[in-house]
Tab-separated table of C-alpha atoms in Angstrom:
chain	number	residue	atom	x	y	z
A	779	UNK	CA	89.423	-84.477	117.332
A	780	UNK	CA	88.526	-81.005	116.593
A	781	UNK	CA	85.431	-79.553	117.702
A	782	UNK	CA	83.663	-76.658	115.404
A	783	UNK	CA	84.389	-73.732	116.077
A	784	UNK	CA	80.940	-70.642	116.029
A	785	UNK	CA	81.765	-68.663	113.090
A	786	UNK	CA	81.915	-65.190	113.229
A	787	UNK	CA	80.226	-62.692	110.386
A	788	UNK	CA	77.046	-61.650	108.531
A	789	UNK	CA	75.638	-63.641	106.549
A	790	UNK	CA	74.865	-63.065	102.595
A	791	UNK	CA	71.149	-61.604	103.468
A	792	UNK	CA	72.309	-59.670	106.343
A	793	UNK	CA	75.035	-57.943	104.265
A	794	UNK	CA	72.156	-57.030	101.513
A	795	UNK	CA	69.459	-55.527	103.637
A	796	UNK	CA	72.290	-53.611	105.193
A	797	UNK	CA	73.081	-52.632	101.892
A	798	UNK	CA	69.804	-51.662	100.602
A	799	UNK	CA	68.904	-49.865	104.114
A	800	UNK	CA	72.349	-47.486	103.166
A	801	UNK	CA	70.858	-47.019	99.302
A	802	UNK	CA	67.807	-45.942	100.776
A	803	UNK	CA	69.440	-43.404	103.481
A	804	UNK	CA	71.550	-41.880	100.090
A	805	UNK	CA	69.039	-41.565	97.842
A	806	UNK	CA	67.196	-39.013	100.401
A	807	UNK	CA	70.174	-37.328	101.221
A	808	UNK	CA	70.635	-36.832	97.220
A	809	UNK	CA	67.308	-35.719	97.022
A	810	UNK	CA	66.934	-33.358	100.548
A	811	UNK	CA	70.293	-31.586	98.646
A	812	UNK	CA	68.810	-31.265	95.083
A	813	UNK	CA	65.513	-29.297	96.922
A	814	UNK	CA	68.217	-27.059	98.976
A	815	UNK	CA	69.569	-26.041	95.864
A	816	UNK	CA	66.533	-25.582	94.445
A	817	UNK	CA	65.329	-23.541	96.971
A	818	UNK	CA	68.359	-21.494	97.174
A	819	UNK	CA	68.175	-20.493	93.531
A	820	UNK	CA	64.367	-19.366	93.754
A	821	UNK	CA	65.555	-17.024	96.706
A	822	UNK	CA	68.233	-15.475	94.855
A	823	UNK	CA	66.049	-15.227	92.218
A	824	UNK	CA	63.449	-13.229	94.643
A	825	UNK	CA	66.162	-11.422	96.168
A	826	UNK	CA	67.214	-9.739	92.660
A	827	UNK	CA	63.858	-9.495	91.256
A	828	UNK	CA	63.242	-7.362	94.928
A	829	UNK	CA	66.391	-4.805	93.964
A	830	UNK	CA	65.008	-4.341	90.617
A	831	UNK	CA	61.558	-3.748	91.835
A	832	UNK	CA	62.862	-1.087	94.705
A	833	UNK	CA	65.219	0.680	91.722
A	834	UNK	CA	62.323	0.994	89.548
A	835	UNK	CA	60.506	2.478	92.688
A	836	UNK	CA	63.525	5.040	93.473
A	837	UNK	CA	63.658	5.920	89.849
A	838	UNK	CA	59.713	7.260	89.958
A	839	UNK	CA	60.776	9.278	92.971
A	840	UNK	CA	64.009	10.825	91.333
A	841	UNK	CA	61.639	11.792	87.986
A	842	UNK	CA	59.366	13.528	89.620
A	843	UNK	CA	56.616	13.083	87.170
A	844	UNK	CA	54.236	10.071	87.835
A	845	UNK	CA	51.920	9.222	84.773
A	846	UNK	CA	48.872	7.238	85.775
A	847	UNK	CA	47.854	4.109	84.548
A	848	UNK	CA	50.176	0.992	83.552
A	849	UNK	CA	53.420	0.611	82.160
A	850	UNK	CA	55.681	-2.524	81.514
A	851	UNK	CA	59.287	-2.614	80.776
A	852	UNK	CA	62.125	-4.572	80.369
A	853	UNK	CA	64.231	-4.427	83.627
A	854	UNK	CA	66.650	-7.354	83.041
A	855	UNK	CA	69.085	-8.005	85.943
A	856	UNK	CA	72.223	-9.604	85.048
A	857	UNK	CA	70.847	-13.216	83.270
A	858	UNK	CA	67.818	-12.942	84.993
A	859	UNK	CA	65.039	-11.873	82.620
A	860	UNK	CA	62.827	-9.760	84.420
A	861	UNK	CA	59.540	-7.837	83.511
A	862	UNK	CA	58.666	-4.754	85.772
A	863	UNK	CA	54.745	-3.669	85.508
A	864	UNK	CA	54.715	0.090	87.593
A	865	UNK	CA	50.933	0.659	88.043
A	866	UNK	CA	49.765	4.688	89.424
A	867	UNK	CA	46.908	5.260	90.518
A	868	UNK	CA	44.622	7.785	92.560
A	869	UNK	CA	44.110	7.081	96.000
A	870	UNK	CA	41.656	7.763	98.752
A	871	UNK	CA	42.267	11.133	99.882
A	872	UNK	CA	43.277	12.395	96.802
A	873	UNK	CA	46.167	14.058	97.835
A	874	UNK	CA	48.231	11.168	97.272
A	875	UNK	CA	49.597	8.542	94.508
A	876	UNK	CA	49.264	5.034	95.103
A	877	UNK	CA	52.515	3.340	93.191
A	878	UNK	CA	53.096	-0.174	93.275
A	879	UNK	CA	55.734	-1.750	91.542
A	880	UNK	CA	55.965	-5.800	90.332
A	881	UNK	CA	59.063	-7.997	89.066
A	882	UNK	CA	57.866	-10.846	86.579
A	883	UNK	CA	60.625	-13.517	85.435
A	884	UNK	CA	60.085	-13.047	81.663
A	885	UNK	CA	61.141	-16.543	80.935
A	886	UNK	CA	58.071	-17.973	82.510
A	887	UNK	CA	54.804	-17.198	83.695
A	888	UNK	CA	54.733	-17.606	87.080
A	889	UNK	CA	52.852	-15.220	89.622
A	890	UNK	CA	55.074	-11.872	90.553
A	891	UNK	CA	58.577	-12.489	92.143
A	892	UNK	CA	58.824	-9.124	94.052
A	893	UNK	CA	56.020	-6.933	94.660
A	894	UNK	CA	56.343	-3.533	96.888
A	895	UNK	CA	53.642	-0.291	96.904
A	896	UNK	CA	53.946	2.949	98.272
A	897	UNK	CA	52.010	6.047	98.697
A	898	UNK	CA	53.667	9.216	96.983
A	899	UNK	CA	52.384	12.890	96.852
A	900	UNK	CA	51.085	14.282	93.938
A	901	UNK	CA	53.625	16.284	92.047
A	902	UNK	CA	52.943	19.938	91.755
A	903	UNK	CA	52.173	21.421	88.272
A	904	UNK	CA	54.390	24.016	87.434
């Protein structure tokens, strides 16, 4: 006469919540990447939207000339759409300019991407 033998395994409902612990574990993974990549395209974004900002700020320097007041202008790098707003004004002492330079995405309205200010001196009439 044979005696039964213990079976070995998992049974159906072990197998399952196994199963369902591993869908949950995946679908954050999925999601943690998605936000990565996400992130990692609003920083490149920044990043650009800062080079275009700083050229706009070099180009002031190299004209020599600073109008006061506010100017926009297209300043479009590569597919990124961007919006640069120079603003010149007086400041304190008088002797000086206060420039500040700001990079909008022109696809959206979003607060500024890249914002930098400086102090200049005043040009000299000739």
């Amino acid at each position: 006469m044979r005696t039964p033998s213990p079976q070995a395994g998992f049974t159906l409902i072990e197998v399952l919540v196994a199963l369902a612990i591993i869908a949950v574990a995946m679908s954050a993974a999925v999601r943690v990447a998605g936000l990565m990549t996400q992130s990692s395209g609003v920083l490149r974004d920044r990043s650009i939207a800062m080079i275009a900002a700083q050229s706009r700020m070099a180009e002031l320097r190299l004209e020599g000339r600073l109008p006061m007041g506010v100017k926009a202008m297209e300043c479009d790098q590569g597919r990124l759409l961007l919006r640069c707003e120079q603003v010149i004004g007086g400041a304190e002492n008088g002797r000086l300019l206060k420039v500040g330079v700001q990079v909008f995405d022109r696809s959206q309205e979003r607060p500024p991407l890249a914002k930098i200010e400086t102090l200049l001196s005043r040009p000299e009439n000739p």
